[in-house]
Coordinates of C-alpha atoms in Angstrom, one line a residue:
M1 CA -0.1 -0.4 -0.1
K2 CA 1.2 3.5 -1.1
P3 CA 2.2 5.9 1.7
W4 CA -0.5 8.3 1.4
R5 CA -3.1 5.6 1.8
L6 CA -1.5 4.3 4.9
Y7 CA -1.4 7.7 6.4
L8 CA -5.3 8.4 5.3
T9 CA -6.4 4.5 6.1
G10 CA -5.0 5.8 9.9
I11 CA -6.6 8.7 10.1
V12 CA -10.1 7.2 9.3
T13 CA -9.7 4.3 11.1
G14 CA -9.0 6.9 14.2
V15 CA -12.1 9.1 13.4
L16 CA -14.4 5.8 13.5
L17 CA -12.7 4.9 16.7
L18 CA -13.1 8.2 18.7
T19 CA -16.9 8.3 17.1
L20 CA -17.6 4.7 18.5
A21 CA -16.1 5.6 22.1
M22 CA -18.1 8.4 22.3
L23 CA -21.3 6.5 21.2
V24 CA -20.5 3.4 23.5
C25 CA -20.1 6.4 26.6
D26 CA -23.3 7.8 25.8
I27 CA -24.9 4.6 25.8
L28 CA -23.3 3.8 29.1
K29 CA -23.7 7.5 30.8
I30 CA -19.8 7.5 30.9
H31 CA -18.6 11.3 31.0
P32 CA -15.1 12.5 31.4
L33 CA -14.6 14.2 34.8
S34 CA -15.1 17.9 34.5
T35 CA -13.1 20.3 36.5
T36 CA -14.6 23.7 38.2
P37 CA -12.8 27.3 38.3
A38 CA -12.0 26.6 42.3
A39 CA -10.9 23.2 41.5
D40 CA -8.2 24.4 38.4
G41 CA -7.1 27.2 41.0
V42 CA -6.1 24.6 43.7
Y43 CA -4.2 22.9 41.1
D44 CA -2.6 25.7 39.6
L45 CA -1.7 27.0 43.4
T46 CA -0.3 23.5 44.7
R47 CA 1.5 22.8 41.5
V48 CA 3.6 26.4 42.2
V49 CA 3.9 25.6 45.7
E50 CA 5.1 22.2 45.2
T51 CA 7.9 23.3 42.7
Y52 CA 9.3 25.9 45.3
V53 CA 9.0 23.0 48.0
D54 CA 11.0 20.5 45.7
K55 CA 13.7 23.3 45.0
Y56 CA 14.2 24.7 48.1
Y57 CA 13.1 22.6 51.2
W58 CA 16.0 21.1 53.1
K59 CA 14.6 17.8 53.8
N60 CA 12.6 15.6 51.8
E61 CA 10.8 13.4 54.1
T62 CA 6.7 13.8 53.3
T63 CA 5.0 11.9 50.7
D64 CA 3.2 12.8 47.9
K65 CA -0.1 11.3 49.5
K66 CA 0.4 13.4 52.8
F67 CA 0.6 16.6 50.4
A68 CA -2.4 15.6 48.7
E69 CA -4.7 15.0 52.1
Y70 CA -3.1 18.3 53.6
A71 CA -4.2 20.0 50.4
A72 CA -7.8 18.6 51.0
K73 CA -7.4 19.6 54.7
G74 CA -6.7 23.1 53.9
M75 CA -9.5 23.4 51.4
V76 CA -12.3 21.8 54.1
A77 CA -10.7 24.2 56.6
A78 CA -11.7 27.2 54.3
L79 CA -14.9 27.1 54.8
G80 CA -14.3 28.5 58.3
D81 CA -16.5 25.5 59.9
Q82 CA -14.9 23.9 63.1
F83 CA -17.0 20.9 62.8
S84 CA -16.4 20.3 58.9
A85 CA -13.1 18.2 57.8
F86 CA -11.1 16.2 55.7
L87 CA -10.2 12.9 57.1
T88 CA -7.4 10.7 56.4
Y89 CA -8.4 6.7 55.7
D90 CA -6.8 6.1 59.2
E91 CA -8.6 9.2 60.9
L92 CA -11.9 7.7 59.2
N93 CA -11.2 4.5 61.0
Q94 CA -10.7 6.1 64.2
V95 CA -14.0 7.9 63.9
K96 CA -15.9 4.6 62.9
T97 CA -14.2 2.9 66.1
H98 CA -15.3 5.6 68.1
N99 CA -19.1 5.8 67.0
D100 CA -19.6 2.2 66.7
G101 CA -18.4 1.7 70.7
E102 CA -16.7 -1.7 70.2
Y103 CA -13.1 -2.0 69.2
I104 CA -10.3 -4.0 69.2
G105 CA -7.9 -2.8 72.0
I106 CA -6.3 -3.4 75.1
G107 CA -8.5 -1.0 77.3
V108 CA -5.6 1.8 78.2
T109 CA -6.1 5.8 76.9
I110 CA -2.8 7.4 75.7
S111 CA -2.0 10.6 75.6
T112 CA 1.1 12.7 74.5
M113 CA 3.1 15.2 77.0
P114 CA 3.3 18.5 74.8
S115 CA 6.8 19.3 76.6
T116 CA 8.2 16.0 76.2
G117 CA 6.6 14.1 73.3
E118 CA 6.2 11.1 76.0
K119 CA 3.6 8.9 75.3
I120 CA 1.7 8.6 78.7
V121 CA -1.0 5.9 80.0
S122 CA -3.4 8.4 81.6
D123 CA -6.1 5.9 82.0
V124 CA -6.5 2.2 82.4
N125 CA -9.9 0.9 82.0
K126 CA -11.3 -1.9 84.9
D127 CA -11.0 -5.9 83.5
S128 CA -9.2 -4.6 80.5
P129 CA -6.4 -6.8 79.0
A130 CA -4.3 -3.7 79.8
E131 CA -5.0 -4.0 83.3
R132 CA -4.7 -7.9 83.4
A133 CA -1.3 -7.4 81.9
G134 CA 0.0 -4.7 84.7
F135 CA -0.1 -1.2 83.0
K136 CA -0.4 1.5 85.6
K137 CA -1.5 4.9 84.9
G138 CA 1.6 7.2 84.8
D139 CA 3.2 4.6 82.7
V140 CA 5.7 6.2 80.0
I141 CA 5.6 3.8 76.5
I142 CA 9.0 3.9 75.3
G143 CA 8.9 0.7 72.9
F144 CA 6.7 -1.8 71.3
D145 CA 7.5 -5.2 70.2
G146 CA 11.2 -4.5 70.1
E147 CA 11.1 -1.1 68.2
S148 CA 11.6 2.2 69.9
T149 CA 8.3 4.3 69.7
E150 CA 10.1 8.0 70.2
K151 CA 9.5 8.7 66.7
M152 CA 6.1 7.0 66.4
T153 CA 2.8 9.3 67.2
V154 CA -0.1 8.0 69.7
D155 CA -2.2 7.1 66.4
D156 CA 0.8 4.9 65.0
I157 CA 0.6 2.9 68.6
I158 CA -3.0 2.5 68.4
L159 CA -3.1 1.6 64.7
K160 CA -0.3 -1.1 65.4
I161 CA -2.6 -2.5 68.9
R162 CA -5.3 -2.9 66.5
E163 CA -4.1 -4.4 63.7
K164 CA -5.3 -7.9 64.8
S165 CA -7.2 -9.3 67.5
G166 CA -5.8 -11.9 69.6
Q167 CA -2.1 -11.1 68.8
K168 CA 0.4 -10.9 71.3
H169 CA 2.4 -7.7 71.9
V170 CA 5.5 -7.0 74.6
I171 CA 5.1 -2.9 75.3
K172 CA 8.1 -1.6 77.7
V173 CA 7.0 1.1 79.6
S174 CA 9.1 2.9 82.2
R175 CA 7.5 3.8 85.7
T176 CA 8.1 6.2 88.5
D177 CA 7.4 5.1 91.7
Q178 CA 6.7 7.4 95.0
S179 CA 10.4 8.0 95.4
G180 CA 11.3 8.9 92.0
K181 CA 13.3 5.9 90.9
K182 CA 12.2 4.6 87.3
T183 CA 11.8 0.9 86.5
E184 CA 11.8 -0.6 82.8
L185 CA 9.3 -3.3 82.6
D186 CA 8.1 -5.5 79.5
L187 CA 4.4 -6.1 79.5
T188 CA 2.7 -8.6 77.5
V189 CA -0.6 -8.1 76.3
I190 CA -3.3 -9.5 74.0
P191 CA -5.5 -7.2 72.4
E192 CA -9.3 -8.4 72.5
S193 CA -12.8 -7.1 71.4
I194 CA -13.6 -4.3 73.8
V195 CA -16.7 -2.5 74.4
N196 CA -17.1 1.2 75.5
K197 CA -18.9 1.5 78.5
S198 CA -20.9 4.7 78.1
V199 CA -23.6 4.3 80.7
S200 CA -23.2 3.8 84.3
Y201 CA -26.6 3.7 87.1
R202 CA -27.1 2.9 90.6
M203 CA -30.0 3.7 92.8
L204 CA -30.0 6.4 95.4
K205 CA -32.0 7.4 98.6
D206 CA -35.9 7.4 98.3
K207 CA -36.0 5.5 95.3
I208 CA -34.3 8.1 92.7
G209 CA -32.8 6.2 89.9
Y210 CA -29.2 8.0 88.8
V211 CA -28.1 7.2 85.5
C212 CA -25.0 8.6 84.2
I213 CA -24.4 9.1 80.2
E214 CA -20.6 9.7 79.1
S215 CA -21.4 9.7 75.5
F216 CA -23.8 8.4 72.7
D217 CA -22.2 5.6 70.6
R218 CA -24.0 2.6 68.9
E219 CA -23.8 0.5 72.1
T220 CA -25.2 3.2 74.3
P221 CA -28.8 2.7 73.6
K222 CA -28.2 -1.0 74.8
Q223 CA -26.5 -0.2 77.9
F224 CA -29.1 2.8 79.0
N225 CA -31.9 0.2 78.3
K226 CA -30.6 -2.2 80.6
S227 CA -30.1 0.7 83.4
I228 CA -33.6 1.7 83.0
D229 CA -34.7 -1.9 82.9
E230 CA -32.6 -2.5 86.1
L231 CA -33.6 0.5 88.4
E232 CA -37.4 -0.1 87.5
K233 CA -37.5 -3.7 88.6
Q234 CA -35.7 -2.4 91.7
G235 CA -38.8 0.1 92.2
M236 CA -37.7 3.5 90.9
K237 CA -39.9 6.5 91.1
S238 CA -38.0 9.2 89.5
V239 CA -34.6 9.7 87.8
I240 CA -31.9 11.8 87.4
F241 CA -29.8 11.5 84.0
D242 CA -26.2 13.0 84.2
L243 CA -25.3 14.5 81.1
R244 CA -22.3 16.8 82.2
D245 CA -19.4 16.7 79.8
N246 CA -21.3 14.5 77.1
P247 CA -20.0 15.9 73.8
G248 CA -22.7 14.0 71.6
G249 CA -22.2 11.5 69.2
V250 CA -24.1 9.2 67.2
L251 CA -27.6 10.8 66.7
T252 CA -29.6 7.0 65.8
A253 CA -28.4 6.7 69.6
V254 CA -29.8 9.7 70.8
L255 CA -33.3 9.1 69.1
S256 CA -33.3 5.4 70.2
M257 CA -33.0 6.3 73.6
L258 CA -35.5 9.0 73.4
D259 CA -38.0 6.9 72.2
R260 CA -37.4 4.5 75.1
L261 CA -38.6 7.6 77.5
L262 CA -41.0 9.6 75.5
P263 CA -44.7 9.0 74.1
E264 CA -45.7 9.3 70.7
G265 CA -44.9 12.8 69.2
T266 CA -41.7 14.3 67.7
L267 CA -38.2 14.1 69.0
L268 CA -36.1 16.2 67.1
T269 CA -36.3 18.1 63.3
E270 CA -33.6 17.9 61.0
T271 CA -33.2 20.7 58.4
R272 CA -31.1 20.0 55.1
K273 CA -29.5 21.7 52.6
G274 CA -32.2 21.5 49.1
Q275 CA -34.1 18.8 51.0
K276 CA -37.6 18.5 52.7
D277 CA -37.0 18.8 56.8
M278 CA -36.8 15.3 58.5
V279 CA -39.1 14.6 61.5
Y280 CA -38.1 12.3 63.9
K281 CA -41.0 10.8 65.8
S282 CA -41.3 8.3 68.7
T283 CA -42.9 4.9 68.0
A284 CA -44.9 5.3 71.4
K285 CA -43.9 1.3 72.3
E286 CA -42.5 2.1 75.6
R287 CA -42.3 5.4 77.8
L288 CA -41.1 6.3 81.3
D289 CA -43.8 8.3 83.0
K290 CA -41.7 9.3 85.8
P291 CA -40.4 12.7 87.3
M292 CA -36.7 13.6 85.4
V293 CA -34.2 16.0 86.2
I294 CA -31.2 16.3 84.2
L295 CA -27.3 17.4 85.1
I296 CA -25.7 19.5 82.4
N297 CA -23.1 21.9 82.0
G298 CA -20.6 23.6 79.4
G299 CA -19.4 20.4 78.5
S300 CA -22.7 19.0 77.8
A301 CA -22.9 19.4 73.4
S302 CA -24.5 18.3 70.6
G303 CA -26.6 15.1 71.1
A304 CA -26.6 15.4 74.9
E305 CA -28.2 18.8 74.3
A306 CA -30.7 17.2 71.6
F307 CA -31.5 14.6 74.4
A308 CA -31.9 17.0 77.2
G309 CA -33.6 19.4 75.3
A310 CA -36.2 17.0 74.0
L311 CA -36.9 15.7 77.7
H312 CA -37.6 19.3 78.8
E313 CA -39.7 20.2 76.2
R314 CA -41.7 17.0 75.9
A315 CA -41.6 15.4 79.4
G316 CA -41.3 18.5 81.6
A317 CA -37.5 17.4 82.8
K318 CA -35.6 20.0 84.9
L319 CA -32.3 21.0 84.0
V320 CA -30.1 22.0 86.7
G321 CA -26.1 23.2 86.3
E322 CA -24.8 25.4 83.8
T323 CA -25.8 26.5 80.3
T324 CA -24.8 23.9 77.5
Y325 CA -22.5 24.0 74.6
G326 CA -24.6 25.2 71.8
K327 CA -24.2 22.9 69.1
G328 CA -27.4 22.5 67.2
I329 CA -26.2 21.2 63.7
V330 CA -25.6 18.1 62.1
Q331 CA -22.5 16.7 60.4
A332 CA -22.8 13.7 57.6
I333 CA -19.5 11.8 56.5
F334 CA -19.0 11.2 52.9
R335 CA -16.8 8.3 52.5
L336 CA -14.4 8.8 49.2
P337 CA -13.5 5.9 47.1
D338 CA -10.0 4.0 47.0
E339 CA -9.3 4.2 50.8
L340 CA -8.7 8.1 50.2
G341 CA -10.3 8.8 53.3
A342 CA -13.6 11.0 53.7
V343 CA -15.1 14.2 54.0
K344 CA -17.0 15.3 57.1
L345 CA -19.2 18.3 56.4
T346 CA -21.6 20.1 58.6
T347 CA -25.2 19.3 56.3
G348 CA -27.8 21.1 58.1
E349 CA -29.2 21.9 62.1
Y350 CA -31.3 19.9 64.2
L351 CA -34.5 22.0 66.2
L352 CA -36.1 20.4 69.5
P353 CA -39.9 19.2 69.5
N354 CA -41.1 22.6 70.0
G355 CA -38.9 24.2 66.9
T356 CA -36.2 25.7 69.5
H357 CA -32.8 26.6 68.0
I358 CA -30.2 25.9 70.2
H359 CA -27.0 26.3 68.1
G360 CA -24.7 29.0 69.5
K361 CA -27.1 29.5 72.2
G362 CA -27.4 26.1 74.0
L363 CA -29.8 25.0 77.0
T364 CA -30.5 27.4 79.9
P365 CA -30.7 25.7 83.0
D366 CA -33.8 26.0 84.9
V367 CA -31.8 26.1 88.2
E368 CA -28.4 27.3 87.5
L369 CA -25.5 26.2 89.9
A370 CA -21.8 26.3 89.1
Y371 CA -19.9 22.9 90.1
T372 CA -17.8 23.3 93.0
G373 CA -15.9 20.0 93.7
E374 CA -13.4 18.2 92.1
K375 CA -13.6 16.3 88.8
E376 CA -13.4 13.0 89.9
N377 CA -16.1 13.7 92.7
K378 CA -18.6 14.1 90.0
G379 CA -21.8 11.7 91.0
T380 CA -20.9 11.5 94.3
D381 CA -21.9 12.4 97.4
S382 CA -20.1 15.5 97.6
D383 CA -21.2 16.6 94.2
N384 CA -23.3 19.7 94.7
Q385 CA -25.3 19.7 91.8
L386 CA -26.2 16.4 92.5
A387 CA -27.1 17.4 95.7
K388 CA -29.5 20.1 94.3
A389 CA -31.1 17.5 91.5
L390 CA -32.1 15.4 94.8
E391 CA -33.3 18.4 96.7
I392 CA -35.7 19.2 93.2
I393 CA -36.6 15.7 92.5
S394 CA -37.8 15.0 95.9

């Protein structure tokens, strides 16, 4: 075949293939990714910054993945909303673990000392693998399976612990006794499935039930229902709910618990951008027709405010303590493909049963009273706010 014919044949073939591809895309509704002016601007700016970093930055320790993640974090941060964020894949898994209320772990809380960077065991759960292994509050974690933890973050250590249930680990700790003497110990521990205990309860004088709710995760309703059932078996006549320093959590847990307490009617209303309002109602299958008092403070936020506010408006529960945080907005987490992470965005606001807006305002207590004791004494006989709640409910 002559060269010009070969060239012409190639052009015709290319055009036919392109036409066929466009036809297939149209049939299958496949369209190329489009960009926006904002996306183009981000790309141009990050490309220029990357050029300067590559040329002048004196170290080269950051990966392309980390550059991309921090660019995404900055983009969401530009919204100016402290409750919206880009989550890396590891951060997303941590949020999921927290919301589920059940996780693979050893039952310790690890904190980083700002001044030294040391990883401190700040709390050890009762009856946990860590307690059985001999961990103590104040231990400094200095090694993990023969590797120094000096350059590890707390998240690095947690991820190593949670990699596999039943896998034995040797964690080296430095312990300081009362005389100031330091001792290094190798503690062998095996992670297991741990359920977060978010509800505790007991019967007070005059058959007054006391239920402390520390957070709302997917395990909380089960623990809450058990507490109410047990207290009712003991002849509970009234109840005090302690929501102080409860930061909120999973909205479905809040709604489930309100449904256990309230008769038929509205629990909450959720508003969302471009969508019809979502009105959540109780099923009226169960209710708790008893006097209620709720302890609140500035650390009571989000779901805790929804819980307290709904009981205040629907059941006449008295609020005792201090004005709550004032977070009446809702976040949703949108997972990204290919383990890229997720985007957590504020998507709307929730209103109390009477249509009350609390965002930026909080709940004002019926009886305002500041807490005067030590933090660890909350819920004990020396708790002045609890004493006031007992006085009111009696």
